[in-house]
CSV table of C-alpha atoms in Angstrom, one decimal:
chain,number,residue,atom,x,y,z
A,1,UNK,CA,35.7,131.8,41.5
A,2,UNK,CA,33.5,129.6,43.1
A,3,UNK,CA,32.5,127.5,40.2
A,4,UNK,CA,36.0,127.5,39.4
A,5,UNK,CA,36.5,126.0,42.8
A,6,UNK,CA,34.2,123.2,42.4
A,7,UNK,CA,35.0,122.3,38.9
A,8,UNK,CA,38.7,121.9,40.6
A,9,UNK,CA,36.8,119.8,43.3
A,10,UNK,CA,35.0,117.4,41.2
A,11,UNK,CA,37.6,117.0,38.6
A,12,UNK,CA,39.7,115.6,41.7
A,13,UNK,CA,37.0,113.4,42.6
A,14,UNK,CA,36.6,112.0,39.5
A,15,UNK,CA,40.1,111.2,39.4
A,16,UNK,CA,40.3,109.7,43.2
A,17,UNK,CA,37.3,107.2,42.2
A,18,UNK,CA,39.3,105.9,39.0
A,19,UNK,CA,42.1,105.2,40.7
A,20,UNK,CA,39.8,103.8,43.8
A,21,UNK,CA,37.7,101.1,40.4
A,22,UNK,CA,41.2,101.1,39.0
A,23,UNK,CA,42.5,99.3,42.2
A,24,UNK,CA,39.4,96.9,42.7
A,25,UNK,CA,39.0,96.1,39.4
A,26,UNK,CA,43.0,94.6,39.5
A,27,UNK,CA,42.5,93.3,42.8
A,28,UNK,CA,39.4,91.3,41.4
A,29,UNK,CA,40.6,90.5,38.5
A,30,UNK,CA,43.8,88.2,40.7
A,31,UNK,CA,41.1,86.7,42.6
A,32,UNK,CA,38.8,85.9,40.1
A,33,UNK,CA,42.0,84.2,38.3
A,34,UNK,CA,43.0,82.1,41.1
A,35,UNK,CA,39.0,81.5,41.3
A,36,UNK,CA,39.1,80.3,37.9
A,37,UNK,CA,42.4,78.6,38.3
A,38,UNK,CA,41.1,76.3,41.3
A,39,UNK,CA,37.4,75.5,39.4
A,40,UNK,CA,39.3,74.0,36.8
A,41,UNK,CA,41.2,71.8,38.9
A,42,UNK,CA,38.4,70.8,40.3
A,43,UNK,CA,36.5,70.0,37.9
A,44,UNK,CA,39.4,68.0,36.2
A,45,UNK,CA,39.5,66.0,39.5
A,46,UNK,CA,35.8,65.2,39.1
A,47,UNK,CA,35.9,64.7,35.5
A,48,UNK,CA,39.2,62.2,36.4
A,49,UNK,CA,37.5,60.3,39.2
A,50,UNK,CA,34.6,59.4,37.0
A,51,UNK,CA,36.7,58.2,34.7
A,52,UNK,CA,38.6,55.9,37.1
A,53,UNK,CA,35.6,54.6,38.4
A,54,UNK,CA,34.3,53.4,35.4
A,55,UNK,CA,37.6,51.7,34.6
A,56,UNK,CA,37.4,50.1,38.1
A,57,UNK,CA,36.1,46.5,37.6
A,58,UNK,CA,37.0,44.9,41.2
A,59,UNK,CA,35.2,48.0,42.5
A,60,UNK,CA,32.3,46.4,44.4
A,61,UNK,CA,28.6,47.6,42.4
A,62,UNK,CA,26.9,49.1,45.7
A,63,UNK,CA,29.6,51.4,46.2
A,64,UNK,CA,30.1,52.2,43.1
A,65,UNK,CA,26.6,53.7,42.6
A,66,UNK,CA,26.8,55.4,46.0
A,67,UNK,CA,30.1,57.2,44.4
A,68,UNK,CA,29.0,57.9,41.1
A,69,UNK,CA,26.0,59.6,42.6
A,70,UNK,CA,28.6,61.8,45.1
A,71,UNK,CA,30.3,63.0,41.9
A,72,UNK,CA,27.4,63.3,40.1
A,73,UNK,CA,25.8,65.3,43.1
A,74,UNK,CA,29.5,67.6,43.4
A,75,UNK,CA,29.1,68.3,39.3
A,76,UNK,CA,25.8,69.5,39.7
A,77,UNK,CA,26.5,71.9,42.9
A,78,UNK,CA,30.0,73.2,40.9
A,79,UNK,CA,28.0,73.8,37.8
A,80,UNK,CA,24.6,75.1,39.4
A,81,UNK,CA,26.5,77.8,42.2
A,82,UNK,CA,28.0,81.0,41.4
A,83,UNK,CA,31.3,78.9,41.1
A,84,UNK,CA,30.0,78.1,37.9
A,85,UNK,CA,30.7,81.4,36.2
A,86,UNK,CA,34.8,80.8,36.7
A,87,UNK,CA,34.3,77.5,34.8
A,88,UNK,CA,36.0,76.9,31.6
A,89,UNK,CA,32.7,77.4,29.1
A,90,UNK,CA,32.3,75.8,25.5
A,91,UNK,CA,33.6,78.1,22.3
A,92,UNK,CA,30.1,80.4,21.2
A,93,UNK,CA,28.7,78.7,18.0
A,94,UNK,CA,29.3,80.2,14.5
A,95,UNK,CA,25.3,80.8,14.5
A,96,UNK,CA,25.6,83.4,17.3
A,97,UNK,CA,29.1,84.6,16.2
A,98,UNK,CA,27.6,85.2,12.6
A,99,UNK,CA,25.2,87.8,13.8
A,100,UNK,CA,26.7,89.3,16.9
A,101,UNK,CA,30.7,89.1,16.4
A,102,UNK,CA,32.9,88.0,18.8
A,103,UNK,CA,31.2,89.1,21.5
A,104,UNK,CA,31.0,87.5,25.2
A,105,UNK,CA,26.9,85.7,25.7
A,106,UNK,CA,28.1,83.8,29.0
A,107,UNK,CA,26.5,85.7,32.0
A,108,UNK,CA,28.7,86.6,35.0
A,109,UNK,CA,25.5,85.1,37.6
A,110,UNK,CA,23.7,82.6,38.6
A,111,UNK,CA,20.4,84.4,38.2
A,112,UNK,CA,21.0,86.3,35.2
A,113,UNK,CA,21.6,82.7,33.2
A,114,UNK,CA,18.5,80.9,35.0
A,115,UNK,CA,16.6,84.1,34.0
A,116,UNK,CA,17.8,83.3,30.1
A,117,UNK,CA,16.7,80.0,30.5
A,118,UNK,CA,13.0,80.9,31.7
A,119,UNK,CA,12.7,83.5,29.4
A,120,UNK,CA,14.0,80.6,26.4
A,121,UNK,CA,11.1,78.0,28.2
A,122,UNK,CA,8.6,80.8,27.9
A,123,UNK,CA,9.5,81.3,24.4
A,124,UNK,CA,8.7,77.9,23.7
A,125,UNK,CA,5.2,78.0,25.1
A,126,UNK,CA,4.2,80.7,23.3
A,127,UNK,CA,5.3,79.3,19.9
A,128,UNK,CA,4.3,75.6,20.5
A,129,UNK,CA,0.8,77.2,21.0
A,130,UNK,CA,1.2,79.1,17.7
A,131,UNK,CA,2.6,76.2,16.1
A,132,UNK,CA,-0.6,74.1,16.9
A,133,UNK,CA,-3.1,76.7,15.9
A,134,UNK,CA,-1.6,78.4,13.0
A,135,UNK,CA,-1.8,75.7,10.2
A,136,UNK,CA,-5.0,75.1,11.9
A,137,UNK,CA,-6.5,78.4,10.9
A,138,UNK,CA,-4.8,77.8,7.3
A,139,UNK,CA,-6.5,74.3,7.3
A,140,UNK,CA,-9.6,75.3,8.2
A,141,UNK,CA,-10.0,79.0,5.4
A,142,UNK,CA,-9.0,76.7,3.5
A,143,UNK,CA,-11.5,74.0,3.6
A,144,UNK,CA,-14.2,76.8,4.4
A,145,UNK,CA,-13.4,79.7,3.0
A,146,UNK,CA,-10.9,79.2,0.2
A,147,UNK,CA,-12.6,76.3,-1.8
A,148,UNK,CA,-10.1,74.0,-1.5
A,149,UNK,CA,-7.1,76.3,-2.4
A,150,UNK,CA,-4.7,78.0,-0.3
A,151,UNK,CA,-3.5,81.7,-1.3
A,152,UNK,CA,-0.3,82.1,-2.0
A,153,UNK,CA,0.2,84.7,0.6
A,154,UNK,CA,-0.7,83.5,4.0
A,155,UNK,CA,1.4,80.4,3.2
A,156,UNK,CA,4.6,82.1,2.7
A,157,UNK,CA,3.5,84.7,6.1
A,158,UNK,CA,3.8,81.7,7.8
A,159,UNK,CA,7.0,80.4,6.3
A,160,UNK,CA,8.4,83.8,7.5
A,161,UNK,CA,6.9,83.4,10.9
A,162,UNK,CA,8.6,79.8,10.8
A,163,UNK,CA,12.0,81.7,9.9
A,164,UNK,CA,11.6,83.5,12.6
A,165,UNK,CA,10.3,80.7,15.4
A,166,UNK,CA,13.4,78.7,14.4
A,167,UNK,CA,16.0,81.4,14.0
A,168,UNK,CA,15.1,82.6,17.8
A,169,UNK,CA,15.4,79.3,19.0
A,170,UNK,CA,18.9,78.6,17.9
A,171,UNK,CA,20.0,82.3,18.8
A,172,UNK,CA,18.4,81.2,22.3
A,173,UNK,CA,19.9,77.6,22.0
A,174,UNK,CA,23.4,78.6,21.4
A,175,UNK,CA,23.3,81.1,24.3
A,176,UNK,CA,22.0,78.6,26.9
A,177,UNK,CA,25.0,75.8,25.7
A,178,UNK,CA,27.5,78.9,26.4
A,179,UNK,CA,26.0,79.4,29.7
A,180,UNK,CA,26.4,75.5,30.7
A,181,UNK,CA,23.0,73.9,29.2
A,182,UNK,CA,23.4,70.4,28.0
A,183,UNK,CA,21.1,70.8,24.8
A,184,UNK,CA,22.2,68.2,22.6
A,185,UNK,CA,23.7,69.3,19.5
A,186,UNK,CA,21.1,67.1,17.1
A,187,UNK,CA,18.6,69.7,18.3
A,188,UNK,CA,20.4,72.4,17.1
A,189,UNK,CA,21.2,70.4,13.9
A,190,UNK,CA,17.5,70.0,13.7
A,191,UNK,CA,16.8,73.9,13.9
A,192,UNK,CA,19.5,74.9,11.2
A,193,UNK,CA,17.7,72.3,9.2
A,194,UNK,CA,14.5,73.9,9.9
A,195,UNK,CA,15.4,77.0,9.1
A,196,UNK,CA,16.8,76.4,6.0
A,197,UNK,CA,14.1,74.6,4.6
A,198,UNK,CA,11.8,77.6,5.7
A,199,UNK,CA,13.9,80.1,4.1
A,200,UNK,CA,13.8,77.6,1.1
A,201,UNK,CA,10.3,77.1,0.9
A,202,UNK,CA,9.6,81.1,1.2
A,203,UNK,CA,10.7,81.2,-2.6
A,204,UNK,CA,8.4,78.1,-3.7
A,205,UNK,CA,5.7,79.7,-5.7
A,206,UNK,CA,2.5,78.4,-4.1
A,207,UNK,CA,0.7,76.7,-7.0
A,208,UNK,CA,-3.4,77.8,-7.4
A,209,UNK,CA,-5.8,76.4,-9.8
A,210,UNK,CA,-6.0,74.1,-12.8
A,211,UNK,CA,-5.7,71.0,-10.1
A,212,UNK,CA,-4.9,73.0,-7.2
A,213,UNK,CA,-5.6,70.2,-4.6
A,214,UNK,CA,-2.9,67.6,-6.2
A,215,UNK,CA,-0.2,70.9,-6.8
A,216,UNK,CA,-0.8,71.8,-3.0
A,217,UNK,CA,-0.9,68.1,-1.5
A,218,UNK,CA,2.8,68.8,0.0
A,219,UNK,CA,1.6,72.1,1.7
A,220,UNK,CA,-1.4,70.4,3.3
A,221,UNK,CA,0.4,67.5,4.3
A,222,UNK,CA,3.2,69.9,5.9
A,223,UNK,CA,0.4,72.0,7.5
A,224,UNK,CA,-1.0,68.8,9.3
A,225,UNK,CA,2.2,67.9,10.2
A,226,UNK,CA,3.1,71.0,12.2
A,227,UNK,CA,-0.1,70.5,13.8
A,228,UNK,CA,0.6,67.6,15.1
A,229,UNK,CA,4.1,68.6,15.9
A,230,UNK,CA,2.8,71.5,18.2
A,231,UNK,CA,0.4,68.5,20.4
A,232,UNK,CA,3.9,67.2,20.7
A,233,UNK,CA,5.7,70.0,21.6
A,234,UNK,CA,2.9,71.4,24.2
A,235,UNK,CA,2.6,67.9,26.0
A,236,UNK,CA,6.4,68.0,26.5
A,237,UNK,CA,6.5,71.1,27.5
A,238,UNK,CA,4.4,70.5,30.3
A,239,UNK,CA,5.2,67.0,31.4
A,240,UNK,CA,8.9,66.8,30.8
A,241,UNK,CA,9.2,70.6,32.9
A,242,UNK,CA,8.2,69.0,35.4
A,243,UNK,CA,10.1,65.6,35.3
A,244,UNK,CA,13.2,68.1,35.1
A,245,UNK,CA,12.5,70.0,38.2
A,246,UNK,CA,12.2,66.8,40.2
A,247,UNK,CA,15.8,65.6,39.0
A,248,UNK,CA,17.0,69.1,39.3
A,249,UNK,CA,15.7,68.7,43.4
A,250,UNK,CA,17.4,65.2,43.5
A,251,UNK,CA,20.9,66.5,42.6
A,252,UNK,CA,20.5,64.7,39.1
A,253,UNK,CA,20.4,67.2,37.0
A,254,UNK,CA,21.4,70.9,36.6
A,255,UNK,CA,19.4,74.0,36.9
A,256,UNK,CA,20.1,75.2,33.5
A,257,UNK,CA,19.2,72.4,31.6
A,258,UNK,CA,16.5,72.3,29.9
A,259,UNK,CA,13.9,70.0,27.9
A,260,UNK,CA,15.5,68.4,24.7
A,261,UNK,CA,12.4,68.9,22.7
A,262,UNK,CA,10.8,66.1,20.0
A,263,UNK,CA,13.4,63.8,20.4
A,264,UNK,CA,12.9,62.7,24.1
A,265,UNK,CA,10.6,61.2,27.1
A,266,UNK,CA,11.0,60.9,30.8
A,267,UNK,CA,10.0,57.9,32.5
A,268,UNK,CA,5.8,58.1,33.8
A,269,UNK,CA,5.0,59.7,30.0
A,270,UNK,CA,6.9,57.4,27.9
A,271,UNK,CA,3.7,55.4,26.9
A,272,UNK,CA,1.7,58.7,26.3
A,273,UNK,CA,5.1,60.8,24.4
A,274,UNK,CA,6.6,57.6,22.4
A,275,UNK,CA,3.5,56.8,20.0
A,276,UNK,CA,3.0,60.6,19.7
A,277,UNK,CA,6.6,60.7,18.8
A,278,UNK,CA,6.9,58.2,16.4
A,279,UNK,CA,4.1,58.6,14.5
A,280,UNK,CA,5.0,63.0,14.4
A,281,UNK,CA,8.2,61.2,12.9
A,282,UNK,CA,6.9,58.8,10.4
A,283,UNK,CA,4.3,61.3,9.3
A,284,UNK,CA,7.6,64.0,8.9
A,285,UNK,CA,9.1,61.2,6.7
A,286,UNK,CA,5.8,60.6,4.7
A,287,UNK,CA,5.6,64.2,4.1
A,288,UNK,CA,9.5,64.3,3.0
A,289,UNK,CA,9.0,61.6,0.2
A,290,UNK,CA,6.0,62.9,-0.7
A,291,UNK,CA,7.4,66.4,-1.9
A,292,UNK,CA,10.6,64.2,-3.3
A,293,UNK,CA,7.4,61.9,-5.2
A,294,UNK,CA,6.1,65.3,-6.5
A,295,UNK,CA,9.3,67.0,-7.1
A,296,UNK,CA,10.8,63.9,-9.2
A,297,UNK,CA,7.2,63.1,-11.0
A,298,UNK,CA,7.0,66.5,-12.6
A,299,UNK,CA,3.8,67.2,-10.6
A,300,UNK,CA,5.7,70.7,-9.1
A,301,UNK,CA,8.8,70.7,-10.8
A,302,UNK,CA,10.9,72.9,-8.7
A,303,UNK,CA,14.1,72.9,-6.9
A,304,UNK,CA,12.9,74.2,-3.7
A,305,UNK,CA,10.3,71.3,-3.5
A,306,UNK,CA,13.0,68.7,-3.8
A,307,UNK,CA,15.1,70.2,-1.3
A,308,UNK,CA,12.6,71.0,1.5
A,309,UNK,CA,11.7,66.8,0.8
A,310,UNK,CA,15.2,66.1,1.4
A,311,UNK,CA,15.0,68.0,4.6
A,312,UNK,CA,12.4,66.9,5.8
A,313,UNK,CA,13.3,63.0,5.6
A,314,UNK,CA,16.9,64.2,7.3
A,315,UNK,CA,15.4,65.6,10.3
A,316,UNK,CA,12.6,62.3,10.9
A,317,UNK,CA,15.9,60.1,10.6
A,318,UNK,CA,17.5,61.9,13.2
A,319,UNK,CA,15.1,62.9,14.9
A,320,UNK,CA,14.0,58.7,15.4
A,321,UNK,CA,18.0,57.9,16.0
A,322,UNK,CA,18.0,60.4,19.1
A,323,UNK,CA,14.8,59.0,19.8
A,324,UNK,CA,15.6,55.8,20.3
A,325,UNK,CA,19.8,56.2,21.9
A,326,UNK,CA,17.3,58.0,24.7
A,327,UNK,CA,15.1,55.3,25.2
A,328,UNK,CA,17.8,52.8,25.2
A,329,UNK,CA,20.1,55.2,27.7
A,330,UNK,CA,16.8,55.5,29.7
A,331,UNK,CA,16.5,51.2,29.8
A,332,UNK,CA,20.2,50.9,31.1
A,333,UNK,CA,19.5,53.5,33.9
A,334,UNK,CA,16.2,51.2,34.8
A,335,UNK,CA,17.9,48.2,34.8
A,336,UNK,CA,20.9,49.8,36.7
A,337,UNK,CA,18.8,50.8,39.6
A,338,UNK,CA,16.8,47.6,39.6
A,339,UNK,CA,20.1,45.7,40.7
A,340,UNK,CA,20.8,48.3,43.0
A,341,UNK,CA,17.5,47.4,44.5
A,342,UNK,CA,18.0,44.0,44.4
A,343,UNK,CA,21.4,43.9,45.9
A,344,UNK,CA,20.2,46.2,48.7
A,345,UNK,CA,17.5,43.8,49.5
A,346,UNK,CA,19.5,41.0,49.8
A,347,UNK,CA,22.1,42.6,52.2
């Protein structure tokens, strides 16, 4: 009779604590509506300020910079706090929909999103590293090794690693823009692009010998290409990280932004990034035409050739376009703050 006792005992229990979450989770719930309620407002005030003050022309400039940067300042601290969480967020991409339904990616904390972000900057390292010395291992067997010809096999292995690299980082991409990133949505243009022209390309039949070196001159000039995109990608990595912490200390930037990738510079690397840039984006164009060239000419006669050209030349144009509206965004904000400086000087 004594189990039966305490059976009795803990079957009440149970019920007293469901009641007791039942009660806190309905009493949270109303506050984390009025919560969600009062960050919207404010955020619409902020949003409506801005707007006024750059419709204000008799506004005088000093002041106008010195309130701008308030605002800017008060959108960072609403968006970097724990307030940020009862923000109205932006819809879940199709991407992340697609393979995990309509499920809820935006994390309730703070810590829990800045811990998505490090572990998306981490995933970045790692495969900006592979990206550098993977072709280069290709290159090399084959100029050693290989006689001149690449296997069929390795190629596509790293097609399918590139199928992967890409497909993580717009899974990772999407989730940070839920969780309040600004990643611009070229860049995630440019992954869907990559990935389709890796899934593409894992079905072109890697062409071997009579003439192998002419069949394979797309593939080698695509190898050499990611090569050079992975110099590209490590130097940002490291130099723009940093840039972003310093604006992130300043109040001009939140904490859950991250670094735009090929398409950018910061100001103190833009004469080491910009050459690299442009030239990683010329040479993706050169390589684009040239599979068009071979693809058209009859050389390799296949569809997947032409399309992964076509690809290729879509994502330098871009890729230059976002390029330069950043330079040029970067030039007003210099020139902005040199008549700041000038007016203060004079008063």
């Amino acid at each position: 009779m004594e189990v039966e006792e305490e059976v009795r005992r803990i079957v009440d229990q149970v019920k007293e604590l469901h009641d007791s979450a039942t009660s806190f989770v309905s009493a949270s719930s109303q506050e984390e509506l009025s919560l969600r309620q009062r960050s919207s407002v404010v955020d619409a005030s902020i949003r409506r300020l801005h707007s006024t003050l750059v419709s204000d022309k008799h506004l005088d400039p000093k002041l106008f910079d010195k309130l701008e940067e308030d605002l800017q300042r008060a959108r960072c601290l609403l968006a970097d706090g724990d307030t940020s969480s009862f923000l109205p967020f932006k819809p879940q991409g199709r991407f992340v929909r697609m393979f995990l339904g309509p499920v809820n990616v935006r994390a309730s904390r703070k810590d829990i999103q800045l811990k998505v972000k490090e572990e998306y900057n981490s995933y970045r390292d790692r495969t900006a590293l592979l990206f550098l010395v993977f072709p280069a291992i290709l290159l090399t067997l084959r100029s050693y090794v290989w006689y001149g010809c690449l296997p069929a096999f390795p190629v596509q292995l790293y097609e399918a690693w590139l199928l992967f690299l890409y497909a993580g980082l717009v899974m990772r991409e999407n989730i940070l823009r839920a969780n309040g990133s600004d990643i611009r949505s070229w860049w995630l243009y440019h992954h869907y692009c990559a990935m389709a022209m890796a899934l593409v390309s894992l079905t072109w039949e890697i062409k071997g010998q009579p003439n192998c070196v002419q069949k394979q001159k797309g593939v080698r000039l695509f190898l050499q290409w990611a090569m050079m995109q992975g110099v590209a990608m490590l130097l940002q990595n490291r130099y723009q990280r940093q840039r972003l912490y310093t604006r992130i200390a300043l109040g001009k930037a939140k904490r859950m932004d991250v670094v735009w990738g090929e398409t950018s510079g910061v100001d103190g690397q833009l004469w080491l990034l910009c050459p690299i840039l442009f030239t990683l984006q010329g040479f993706e164009a050169y390589v684009g035409l040239q599979l068009l060239r071979t693809a058209l000419t009859g050389v390799v006669a296949e569809w997947q050739v032409l399309i992964c050209g076509i690809l290729l030349v879509v994502m330098a144009i871009g890729n230059f376009i976002n390029t330069v509206e950043t330079l040029m965004v970067k030039s007003r904000f210099k020139a902005k703050m040199k008549r700041s400086k000038s007016k203060a000087e004079l008063d």
